[in-house]
Coordinates of C-alpha atoms and ligand atoms in Angstrom, one line a residue:
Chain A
X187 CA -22.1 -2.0 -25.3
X188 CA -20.3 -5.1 -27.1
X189 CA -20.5 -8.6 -26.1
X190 CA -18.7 -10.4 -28.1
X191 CA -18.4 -14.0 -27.2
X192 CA -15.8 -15.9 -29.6
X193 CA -12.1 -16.2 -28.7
X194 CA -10.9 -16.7 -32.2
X195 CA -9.1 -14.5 -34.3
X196 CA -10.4 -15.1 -37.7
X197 CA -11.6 -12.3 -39.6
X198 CA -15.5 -13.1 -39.6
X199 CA -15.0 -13.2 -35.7
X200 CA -13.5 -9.6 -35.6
X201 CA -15.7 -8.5 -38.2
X202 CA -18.4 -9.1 -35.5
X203 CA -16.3 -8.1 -32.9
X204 CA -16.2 -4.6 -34.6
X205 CA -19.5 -4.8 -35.1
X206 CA -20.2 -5.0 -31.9
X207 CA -18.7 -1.5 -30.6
X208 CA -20.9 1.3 -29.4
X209 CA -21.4 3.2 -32.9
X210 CA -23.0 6.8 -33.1
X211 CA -26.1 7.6 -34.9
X212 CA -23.8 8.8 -38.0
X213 CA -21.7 5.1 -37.7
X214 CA -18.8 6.9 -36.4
X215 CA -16.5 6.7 -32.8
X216 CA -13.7 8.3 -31.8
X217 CA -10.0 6.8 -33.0
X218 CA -7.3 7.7 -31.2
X219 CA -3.3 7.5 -32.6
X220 CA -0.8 6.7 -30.2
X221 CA 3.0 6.2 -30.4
X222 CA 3.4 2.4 -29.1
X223 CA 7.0 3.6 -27.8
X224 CA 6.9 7.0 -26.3
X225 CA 3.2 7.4 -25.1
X226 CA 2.9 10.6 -27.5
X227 CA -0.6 11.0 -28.7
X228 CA -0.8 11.7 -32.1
X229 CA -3.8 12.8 -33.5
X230 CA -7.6 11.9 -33.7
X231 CA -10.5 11.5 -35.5
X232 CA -13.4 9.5 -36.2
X233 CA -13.2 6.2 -37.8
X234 CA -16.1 4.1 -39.6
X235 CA -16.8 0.6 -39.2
X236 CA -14.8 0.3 -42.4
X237 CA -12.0 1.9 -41.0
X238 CA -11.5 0.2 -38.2
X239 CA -11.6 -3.0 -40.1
X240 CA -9.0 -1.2 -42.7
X241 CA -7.0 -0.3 -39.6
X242 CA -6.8 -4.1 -38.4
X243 CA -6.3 -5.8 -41.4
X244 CA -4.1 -2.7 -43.4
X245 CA -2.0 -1.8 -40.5
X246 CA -2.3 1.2 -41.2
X247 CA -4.2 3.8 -39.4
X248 CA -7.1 4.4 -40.7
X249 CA -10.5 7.2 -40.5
X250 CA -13.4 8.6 -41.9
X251 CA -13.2 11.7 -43.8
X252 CA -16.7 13.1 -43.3
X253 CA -15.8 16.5 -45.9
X254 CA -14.8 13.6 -48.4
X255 CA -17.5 11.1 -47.6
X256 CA -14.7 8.4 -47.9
X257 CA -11.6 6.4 -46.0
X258 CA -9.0 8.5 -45.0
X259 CA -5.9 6.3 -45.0
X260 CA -3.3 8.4 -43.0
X261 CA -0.2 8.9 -45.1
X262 CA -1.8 7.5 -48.7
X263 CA -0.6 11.3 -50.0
X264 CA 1.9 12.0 -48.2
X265 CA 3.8 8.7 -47.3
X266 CA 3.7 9.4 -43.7
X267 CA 1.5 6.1 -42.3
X268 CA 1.4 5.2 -38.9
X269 CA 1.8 1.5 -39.0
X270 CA -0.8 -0.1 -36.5
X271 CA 0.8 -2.7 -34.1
X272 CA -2.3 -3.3 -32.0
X273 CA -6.4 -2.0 -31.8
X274 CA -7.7 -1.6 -28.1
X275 CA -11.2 -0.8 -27.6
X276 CA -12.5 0.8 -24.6
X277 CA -14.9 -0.2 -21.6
X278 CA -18.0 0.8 -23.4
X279 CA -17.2 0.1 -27.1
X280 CA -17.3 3.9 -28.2
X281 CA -13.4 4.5 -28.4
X282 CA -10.7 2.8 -30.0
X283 CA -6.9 3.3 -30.0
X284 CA -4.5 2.5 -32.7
X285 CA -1.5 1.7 -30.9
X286 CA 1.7 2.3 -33.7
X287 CA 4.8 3.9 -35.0
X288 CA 4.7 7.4 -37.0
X289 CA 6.5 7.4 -40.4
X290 CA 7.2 10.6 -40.3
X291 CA 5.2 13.7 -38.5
X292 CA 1.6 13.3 -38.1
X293 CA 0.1 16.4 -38.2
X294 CA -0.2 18.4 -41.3
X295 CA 1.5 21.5 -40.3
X296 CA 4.3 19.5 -40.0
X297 CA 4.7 18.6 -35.9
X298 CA 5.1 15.5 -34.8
X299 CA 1.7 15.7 -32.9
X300 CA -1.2 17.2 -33.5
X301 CA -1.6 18.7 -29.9
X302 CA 1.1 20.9 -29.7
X303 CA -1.1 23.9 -28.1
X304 CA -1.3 24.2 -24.8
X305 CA -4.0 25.9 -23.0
X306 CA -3.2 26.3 -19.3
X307 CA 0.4 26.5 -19.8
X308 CA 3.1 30.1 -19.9
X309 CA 2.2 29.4 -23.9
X310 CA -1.5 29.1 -24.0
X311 CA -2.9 31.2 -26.9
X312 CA -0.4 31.5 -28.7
X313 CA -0.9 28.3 -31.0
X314 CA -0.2 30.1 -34.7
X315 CA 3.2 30.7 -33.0
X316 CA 3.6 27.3 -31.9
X317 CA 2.8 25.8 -35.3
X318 CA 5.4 28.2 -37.2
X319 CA 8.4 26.9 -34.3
X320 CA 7.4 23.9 -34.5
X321 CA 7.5 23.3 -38.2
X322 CA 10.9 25.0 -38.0
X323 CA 12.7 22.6 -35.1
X324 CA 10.9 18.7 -36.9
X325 CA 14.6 18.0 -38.6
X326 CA 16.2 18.4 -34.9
X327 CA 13.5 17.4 -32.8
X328 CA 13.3 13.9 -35.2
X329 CA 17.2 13.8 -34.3
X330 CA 17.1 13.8 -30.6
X331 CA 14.5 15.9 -29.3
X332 CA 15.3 19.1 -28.8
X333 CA 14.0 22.6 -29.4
X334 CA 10.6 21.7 -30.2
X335 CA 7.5 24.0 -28.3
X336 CA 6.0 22.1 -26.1
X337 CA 3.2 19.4 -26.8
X338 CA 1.3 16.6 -24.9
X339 CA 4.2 14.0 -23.9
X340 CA 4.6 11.5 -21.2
X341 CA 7.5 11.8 -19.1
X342 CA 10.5 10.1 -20.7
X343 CA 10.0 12.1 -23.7
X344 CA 10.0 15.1 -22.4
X345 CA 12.5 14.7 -19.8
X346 CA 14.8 14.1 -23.5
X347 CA 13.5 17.3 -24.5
X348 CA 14.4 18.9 -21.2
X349 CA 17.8 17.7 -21.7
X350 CA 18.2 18.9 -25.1
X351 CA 16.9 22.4 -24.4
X352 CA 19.7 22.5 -21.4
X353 CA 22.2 21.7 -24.1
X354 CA 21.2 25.0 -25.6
X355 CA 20.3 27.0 -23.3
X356 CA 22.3 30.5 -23.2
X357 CA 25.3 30.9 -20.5
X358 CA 24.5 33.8 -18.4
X359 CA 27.2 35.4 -16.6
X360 CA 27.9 35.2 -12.8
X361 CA 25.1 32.1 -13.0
X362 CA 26.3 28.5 -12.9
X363 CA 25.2 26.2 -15.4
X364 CA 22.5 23.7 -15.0
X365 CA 23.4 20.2 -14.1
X366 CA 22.5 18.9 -17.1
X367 CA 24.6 21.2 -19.0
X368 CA 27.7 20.9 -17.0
X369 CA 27.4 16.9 -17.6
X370 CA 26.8 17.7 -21.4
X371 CA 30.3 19.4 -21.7
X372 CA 32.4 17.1 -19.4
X373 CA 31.8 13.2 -20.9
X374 CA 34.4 11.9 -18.1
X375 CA 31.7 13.4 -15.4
X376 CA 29.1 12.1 -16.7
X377 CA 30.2 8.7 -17.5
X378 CA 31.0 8.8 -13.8
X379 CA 27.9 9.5 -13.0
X380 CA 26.3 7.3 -14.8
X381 CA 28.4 4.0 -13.3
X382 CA 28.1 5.5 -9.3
X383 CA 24.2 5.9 -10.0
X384 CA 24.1 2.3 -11.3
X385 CA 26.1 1.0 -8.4
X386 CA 24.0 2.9 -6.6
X387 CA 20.8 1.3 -7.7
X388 CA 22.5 -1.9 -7.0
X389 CA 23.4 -0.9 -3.7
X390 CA 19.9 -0.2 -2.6
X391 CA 19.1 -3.9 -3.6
X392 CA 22.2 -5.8 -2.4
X393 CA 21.7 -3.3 1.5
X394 CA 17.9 -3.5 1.0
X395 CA 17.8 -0.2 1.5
X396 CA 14.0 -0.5 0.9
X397 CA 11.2 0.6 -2.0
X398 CA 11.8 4.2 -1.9
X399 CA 15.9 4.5 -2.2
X400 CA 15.7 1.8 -5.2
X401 CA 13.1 3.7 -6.7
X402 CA 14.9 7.1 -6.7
X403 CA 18.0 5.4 -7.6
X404 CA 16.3 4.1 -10.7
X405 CA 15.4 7.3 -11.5
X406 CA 19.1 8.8 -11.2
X407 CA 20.4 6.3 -13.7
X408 CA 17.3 6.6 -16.2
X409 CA 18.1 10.5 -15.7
X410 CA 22.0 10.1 -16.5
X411 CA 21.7 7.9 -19.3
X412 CA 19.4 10.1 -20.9
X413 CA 21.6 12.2 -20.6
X414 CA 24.1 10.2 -22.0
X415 CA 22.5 9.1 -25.3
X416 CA 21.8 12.7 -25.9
X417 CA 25.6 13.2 -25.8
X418 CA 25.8 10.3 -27.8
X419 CA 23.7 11.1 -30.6
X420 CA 20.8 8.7 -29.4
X421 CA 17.4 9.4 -29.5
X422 CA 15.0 7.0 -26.6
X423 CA 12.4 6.4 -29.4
X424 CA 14.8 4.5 -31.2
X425 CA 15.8 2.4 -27.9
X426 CA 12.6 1.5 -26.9
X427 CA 11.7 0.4 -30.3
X428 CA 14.3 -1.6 -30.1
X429 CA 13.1 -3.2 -26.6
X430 CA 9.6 -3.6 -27.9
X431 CA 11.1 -5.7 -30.7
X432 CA 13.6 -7.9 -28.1
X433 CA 10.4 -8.2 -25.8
X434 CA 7.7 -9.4 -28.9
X435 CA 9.3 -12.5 -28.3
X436 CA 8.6 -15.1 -25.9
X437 CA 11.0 -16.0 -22.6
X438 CA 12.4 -18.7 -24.4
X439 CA 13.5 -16.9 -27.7
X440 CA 14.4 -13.7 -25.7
X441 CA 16.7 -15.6 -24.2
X442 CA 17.9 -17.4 -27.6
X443 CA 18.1 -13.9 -29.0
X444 CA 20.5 -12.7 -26.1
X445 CA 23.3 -15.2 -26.9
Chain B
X246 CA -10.5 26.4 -36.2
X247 CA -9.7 28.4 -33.1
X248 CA -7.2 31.8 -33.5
X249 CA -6.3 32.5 -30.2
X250 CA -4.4 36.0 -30.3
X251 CA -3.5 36.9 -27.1
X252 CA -1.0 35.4 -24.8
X253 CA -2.0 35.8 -21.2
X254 CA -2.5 33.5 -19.3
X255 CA -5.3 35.6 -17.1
X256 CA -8.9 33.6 -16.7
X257 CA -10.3 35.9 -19.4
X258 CA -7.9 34.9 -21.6
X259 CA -8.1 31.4 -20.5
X260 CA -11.6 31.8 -21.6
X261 CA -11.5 33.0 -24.7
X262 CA -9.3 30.6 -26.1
X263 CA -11.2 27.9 -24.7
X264 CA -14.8 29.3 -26.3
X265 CA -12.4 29.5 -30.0
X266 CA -11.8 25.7 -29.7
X267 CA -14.1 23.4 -32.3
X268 CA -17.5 22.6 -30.7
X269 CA -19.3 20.5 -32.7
X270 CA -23.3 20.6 -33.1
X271 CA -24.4 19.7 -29.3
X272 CA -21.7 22.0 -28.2
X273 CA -18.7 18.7 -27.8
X274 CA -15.7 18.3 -28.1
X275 CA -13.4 15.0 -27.8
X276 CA -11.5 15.1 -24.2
X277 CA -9.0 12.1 -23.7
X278 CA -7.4 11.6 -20.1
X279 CA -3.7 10.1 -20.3
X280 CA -1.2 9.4 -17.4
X281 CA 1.5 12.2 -17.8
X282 CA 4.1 9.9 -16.3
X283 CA 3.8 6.5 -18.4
X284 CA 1.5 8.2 -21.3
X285 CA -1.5 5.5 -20.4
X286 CA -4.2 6.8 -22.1
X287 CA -7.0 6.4 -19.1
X288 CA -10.7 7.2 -20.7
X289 CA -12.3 9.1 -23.4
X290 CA -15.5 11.0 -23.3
X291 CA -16.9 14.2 -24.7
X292 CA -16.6 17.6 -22.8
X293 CA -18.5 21.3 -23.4
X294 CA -16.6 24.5 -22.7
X295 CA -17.7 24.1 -18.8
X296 CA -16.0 20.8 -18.6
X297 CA -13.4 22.2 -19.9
X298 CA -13.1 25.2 -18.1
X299 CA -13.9 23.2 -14.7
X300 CA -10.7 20.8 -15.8
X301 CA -8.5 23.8 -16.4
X302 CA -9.4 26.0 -13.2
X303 CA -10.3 23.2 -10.6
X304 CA -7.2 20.3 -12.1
X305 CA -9.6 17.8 -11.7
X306 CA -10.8 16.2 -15.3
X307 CA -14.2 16.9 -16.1
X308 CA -16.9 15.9 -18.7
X309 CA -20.0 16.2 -19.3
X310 CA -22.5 13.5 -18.8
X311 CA -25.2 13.5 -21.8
X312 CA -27.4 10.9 -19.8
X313 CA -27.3 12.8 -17.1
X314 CA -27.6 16.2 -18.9
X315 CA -24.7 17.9 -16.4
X316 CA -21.2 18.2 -15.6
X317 CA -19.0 14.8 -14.4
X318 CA -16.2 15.3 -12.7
X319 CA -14.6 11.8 -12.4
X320 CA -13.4 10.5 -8.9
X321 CA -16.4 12.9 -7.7
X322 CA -18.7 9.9 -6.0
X323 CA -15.4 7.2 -6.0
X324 CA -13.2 9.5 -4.8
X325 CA -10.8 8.4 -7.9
X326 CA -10.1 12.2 -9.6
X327 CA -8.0 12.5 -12.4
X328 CA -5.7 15.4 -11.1
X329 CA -5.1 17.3 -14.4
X330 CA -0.9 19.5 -14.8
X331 CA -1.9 20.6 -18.0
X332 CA -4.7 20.8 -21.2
X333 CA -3.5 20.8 -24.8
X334 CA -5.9 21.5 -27.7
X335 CA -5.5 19.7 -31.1
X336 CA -4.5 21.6 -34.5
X337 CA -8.0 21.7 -35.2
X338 CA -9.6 22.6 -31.8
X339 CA -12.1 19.5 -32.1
X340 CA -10.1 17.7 -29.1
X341 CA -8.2 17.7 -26.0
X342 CA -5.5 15.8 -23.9
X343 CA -5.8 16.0 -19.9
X344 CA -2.6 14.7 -19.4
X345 CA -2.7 14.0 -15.3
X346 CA -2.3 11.8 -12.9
X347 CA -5.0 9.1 -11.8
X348 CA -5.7 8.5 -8.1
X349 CA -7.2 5.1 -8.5
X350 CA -8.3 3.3 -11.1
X351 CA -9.9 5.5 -13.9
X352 CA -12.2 2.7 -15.1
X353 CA -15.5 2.0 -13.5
X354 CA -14.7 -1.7 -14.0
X355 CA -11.6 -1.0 -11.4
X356 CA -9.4 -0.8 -14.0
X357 CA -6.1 1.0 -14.3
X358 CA -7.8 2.2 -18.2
X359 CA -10.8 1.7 -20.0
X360 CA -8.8 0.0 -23.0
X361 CA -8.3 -3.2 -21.6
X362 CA -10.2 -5.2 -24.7
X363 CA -7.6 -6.1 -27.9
X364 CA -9.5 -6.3 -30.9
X365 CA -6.9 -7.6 -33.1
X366 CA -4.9 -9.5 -30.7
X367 CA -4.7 -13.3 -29.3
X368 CA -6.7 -12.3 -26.7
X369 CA -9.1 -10.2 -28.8
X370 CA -13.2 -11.0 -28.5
X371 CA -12.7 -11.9 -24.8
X372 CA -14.0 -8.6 -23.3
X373 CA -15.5 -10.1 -20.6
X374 CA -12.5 -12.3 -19.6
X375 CA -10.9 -9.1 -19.5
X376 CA -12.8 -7.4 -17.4
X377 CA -12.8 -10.2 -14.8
X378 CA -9.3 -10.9 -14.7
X379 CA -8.6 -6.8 -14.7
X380 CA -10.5 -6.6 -11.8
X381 CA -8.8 -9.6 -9.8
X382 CA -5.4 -8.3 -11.0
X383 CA -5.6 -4.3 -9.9
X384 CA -4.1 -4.3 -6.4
X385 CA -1.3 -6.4 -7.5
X386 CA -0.7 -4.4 -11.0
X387 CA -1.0 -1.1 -8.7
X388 CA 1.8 -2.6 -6.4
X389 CA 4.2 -3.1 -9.4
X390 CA 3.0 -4.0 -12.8
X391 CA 2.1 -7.8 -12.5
X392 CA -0.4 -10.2 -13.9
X393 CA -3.0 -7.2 -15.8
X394 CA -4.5 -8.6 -18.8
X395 CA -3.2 -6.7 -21.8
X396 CA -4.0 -3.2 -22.2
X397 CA -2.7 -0.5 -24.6
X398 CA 0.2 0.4 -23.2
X399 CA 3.3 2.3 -24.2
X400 CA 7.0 0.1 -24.1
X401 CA 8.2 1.1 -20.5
X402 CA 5.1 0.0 -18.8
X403 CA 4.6 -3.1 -21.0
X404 CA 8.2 -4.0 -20.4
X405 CA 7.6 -4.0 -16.7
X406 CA 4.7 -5.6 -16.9
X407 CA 6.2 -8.3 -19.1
X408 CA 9.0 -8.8 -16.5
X409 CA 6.0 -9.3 -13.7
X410 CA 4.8 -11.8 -16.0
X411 CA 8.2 -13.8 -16.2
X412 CA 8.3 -13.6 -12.7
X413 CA 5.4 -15.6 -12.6
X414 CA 5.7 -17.9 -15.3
X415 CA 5.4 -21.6 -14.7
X416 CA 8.6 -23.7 -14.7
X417 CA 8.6 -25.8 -17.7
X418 CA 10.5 -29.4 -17.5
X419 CA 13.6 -29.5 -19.7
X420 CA 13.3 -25.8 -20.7
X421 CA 15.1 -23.6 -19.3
X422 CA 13.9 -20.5 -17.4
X423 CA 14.0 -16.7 -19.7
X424 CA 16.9 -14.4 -19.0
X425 CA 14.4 -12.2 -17.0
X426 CA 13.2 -15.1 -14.7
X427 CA 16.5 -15.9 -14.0
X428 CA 18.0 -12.7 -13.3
X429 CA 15.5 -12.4 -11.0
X430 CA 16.2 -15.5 -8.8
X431 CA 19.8 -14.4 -8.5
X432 CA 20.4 -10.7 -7.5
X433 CA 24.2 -11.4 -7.5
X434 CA 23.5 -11.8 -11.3
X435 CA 20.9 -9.1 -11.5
X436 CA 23.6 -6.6 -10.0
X437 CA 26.7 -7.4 -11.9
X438 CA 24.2 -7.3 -15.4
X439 CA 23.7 -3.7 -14.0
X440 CA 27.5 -2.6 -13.9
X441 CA 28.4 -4.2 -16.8
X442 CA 25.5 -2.5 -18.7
X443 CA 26.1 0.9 -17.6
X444 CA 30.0 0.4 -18.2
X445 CA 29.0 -0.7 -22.3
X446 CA 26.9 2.4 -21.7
X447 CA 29.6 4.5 -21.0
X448 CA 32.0 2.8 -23.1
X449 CA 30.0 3.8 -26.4
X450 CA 30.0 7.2 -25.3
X451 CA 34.2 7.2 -24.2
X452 CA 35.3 4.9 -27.3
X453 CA 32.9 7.2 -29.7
X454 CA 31.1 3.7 -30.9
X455 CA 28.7 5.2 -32.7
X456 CA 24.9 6.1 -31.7
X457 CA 23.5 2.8 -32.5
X458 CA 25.9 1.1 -30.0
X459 CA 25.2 3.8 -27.6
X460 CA 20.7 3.2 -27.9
X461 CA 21.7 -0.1 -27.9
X462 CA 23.2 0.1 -24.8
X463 CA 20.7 2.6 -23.5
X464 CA 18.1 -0.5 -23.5
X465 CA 20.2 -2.7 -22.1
X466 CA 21.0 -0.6 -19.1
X467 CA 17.3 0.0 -19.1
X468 CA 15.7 -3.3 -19.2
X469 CA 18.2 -4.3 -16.6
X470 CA 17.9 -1.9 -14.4
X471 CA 13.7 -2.5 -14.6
X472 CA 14.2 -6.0 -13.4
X473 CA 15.9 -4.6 -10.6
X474 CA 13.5 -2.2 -9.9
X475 CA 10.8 -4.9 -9.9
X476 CA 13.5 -7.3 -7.9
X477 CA 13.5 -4.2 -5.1
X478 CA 9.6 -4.0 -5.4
X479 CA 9.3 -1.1 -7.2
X480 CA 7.3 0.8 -9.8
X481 CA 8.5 2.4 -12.9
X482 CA 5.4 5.0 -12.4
X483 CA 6.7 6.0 -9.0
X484 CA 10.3 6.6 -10.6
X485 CA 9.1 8.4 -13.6
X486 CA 6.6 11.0 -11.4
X487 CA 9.8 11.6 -9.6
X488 CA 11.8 12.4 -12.1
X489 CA 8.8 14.6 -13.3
X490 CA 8.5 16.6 -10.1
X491 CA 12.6 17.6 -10.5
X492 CA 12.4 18.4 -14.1
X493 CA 9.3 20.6 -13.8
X494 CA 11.7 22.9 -12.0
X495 CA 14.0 25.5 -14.0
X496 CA 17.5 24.9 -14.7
X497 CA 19.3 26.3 -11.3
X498 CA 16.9 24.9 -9.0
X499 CA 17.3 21.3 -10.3
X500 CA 21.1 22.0 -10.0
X501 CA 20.7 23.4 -6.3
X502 CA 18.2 20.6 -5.2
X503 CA 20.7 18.1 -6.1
X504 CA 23.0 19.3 -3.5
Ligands
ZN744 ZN1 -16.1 5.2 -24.0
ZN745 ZN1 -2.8 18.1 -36.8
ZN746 ZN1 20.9 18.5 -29.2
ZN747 ZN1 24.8 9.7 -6.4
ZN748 ZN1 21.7 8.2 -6.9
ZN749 ZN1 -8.9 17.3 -34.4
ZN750 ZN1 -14.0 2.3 -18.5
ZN751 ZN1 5.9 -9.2 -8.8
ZN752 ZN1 25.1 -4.2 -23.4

């Protein structure tokens, strides 16, 4: 297990730092890519010593290709890097996760993520299928979200793909549309719903109405304005990029930066 | 690679798809817990087909211990399982996600994730500082968010947890407090930012200001309605499962249990 003991940041310092970690008898561990925004697992792989250290001083996500017995820079053939913003280790020095953004889709078929078969699920075994659809729906998924078979994502993400499948989902006769869908097609409803849930969540501070109303009421306006920046064009990616950025700062620029 | 053919979703089935996935020499493949709400990735550790299979049919995540030559199903001595909603294989079959839910911390340290140690970061090279302060922290970061040491996290929970932080931050002579710190102090404040956020919100849908005004807005109304959450003692965790456990159901039930 590592014990590294200096707290500077120089490179001979992380050098040993890396060093350090818990490496298997072929020099290898396990490197895991993750989208910084979203949560979505991208792929993994193992990584060398020299490919973490690529990793952290590159920024770009880096492995070991053990067919090619050399660094496997994600994205030097095909453009699509995943720029590193941060390196974790974990408890016991045998993991590592590259915390970044995607430029472009990760996997090589084409998805966004490589784990895009489910095993337990309605779809389990059918992963050649799941490839082909996905492959087909990456333009309009990258756009907002929509349409694509389902893969390993946290909740906000998929709750955006939720709300884009409702969008499409076929009117069946003598069955009401889903919620979702009846906001989609009337913007005066939903931008109604989307200031009474925010007064709402105000209301539940301003009464104390207690933990459990604000916390529900947060979740109607997250819900509704998802909802919203679907009908808007928006993708959350894109938002909470943009938040990550604001909040890089520190109180005292955030603040500057608001003005 | 695995070529699962059939699509049942019967045990058998289950089974065989599970025995096509990429097990590498000692029979191992690559199984990575992750919070399905907030996309935490929890642990890491190496599984064989019964861990697998144990995950998938019991929904508690399982590995296998090499030390201990036998199955570990985490939480089983500490009472902190991992319950598992669903299993997804990568392209290549050499790894999985068990994207679940944590019932206590999923680190044997105490904390919330075994990637609490930045290589690359201010902090990096301070793994036992880490581990200290992680410890202290949990009960607080469990209640809403404040006061953990870094870990990799994705943007929602890092913005909470940076809002925590502002919460607490020292008052500086002749500097003035961050927007977050002050919006927290007065909830008269707090609540009018939340109208007038989701109004801009809906205003970029009504006025047709174009989607980069619209996920502009989307942030705003989210970062704001964050501090409010934290102002009401909530947890964006909490809100997200929520919103989870309505979404999981189909179209007309979500409409009908909105009634
Ligand atoms: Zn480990
Ligand atoms: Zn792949
Ligand atoms: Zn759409
Ligand atoms: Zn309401
Ligand atoms: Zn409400
Ligand atoms: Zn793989
Ligand atoms: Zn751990
Ligand atoms: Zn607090
Ligand atoms: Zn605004």
């Amino acid at each position: 297990s590592p014990s590294p003991s200096s707290s500077s940041s120089s490179s001979s310092s992380l050098e040993s730092v890396v060093s350090s970690l818990k490496w298997d008898e072929k020099g290898m561990l396990v490197a895991i890519a993750q989208d910084a925004d979203t949560g979505m697992i991208l792929m993994q792989a193992f990584a060398n010593k020299d490919a973490v250290m690529n990793t952290v001083t590159s920024r770009k996500a880096t492995w070991y290709s053990r067919s090619r017995d050399k660094l496997w820079i994600k994205g030097e053939e095909s453009g699509n890097f995943i720029e590193v913003t941060s390196v974790y280790a974990d408890c016991d020095g045998d993991s590592v996760i590259y915390l970044g953004k995607p430029r472009g889709p990760s996997c090589h078929t084409g998805a966004q993520t490589c784990y895009y078969t489910q095993l337990d699920g309605p779809d389990g075994a059918i992963a050649n299928n799941q490839v082909k659809e996905h492959k087909k729906d990456f333009a309009h998924t990258h756009e907002h979200g929509a349409g694509a078979a389902p893969t390993a994502t946290p909740t906000l993400l998929a709750l955006q793909r939720t709300i884009a499948d409702r969008a499409n989902e076929p009117v069946v006769e003598g069955t009401k549309p889903s919620w979702t869908r009846r906001l989609l097609s009337n913007h005066e409803l939903l931008c109604s719903k989307v200031r009474e849930e925010a007064d709402e969540l105000c209301q539940a501070l301003e009464k104390n109405e207690g933990v459990e109303r604000a916390t529900s009421e947060f979740g109607d306006v997250l819900y509704h304005s998802l909802v919203l920046l679907h009908a808007a064009g928006g993708d959350v990616n894109d938002a909470l990029a943009t938040l990550r950025a604001r909040f890089n700062q520190s109180g005292v620029e955030e603040k500057a930066s608001r003005k």
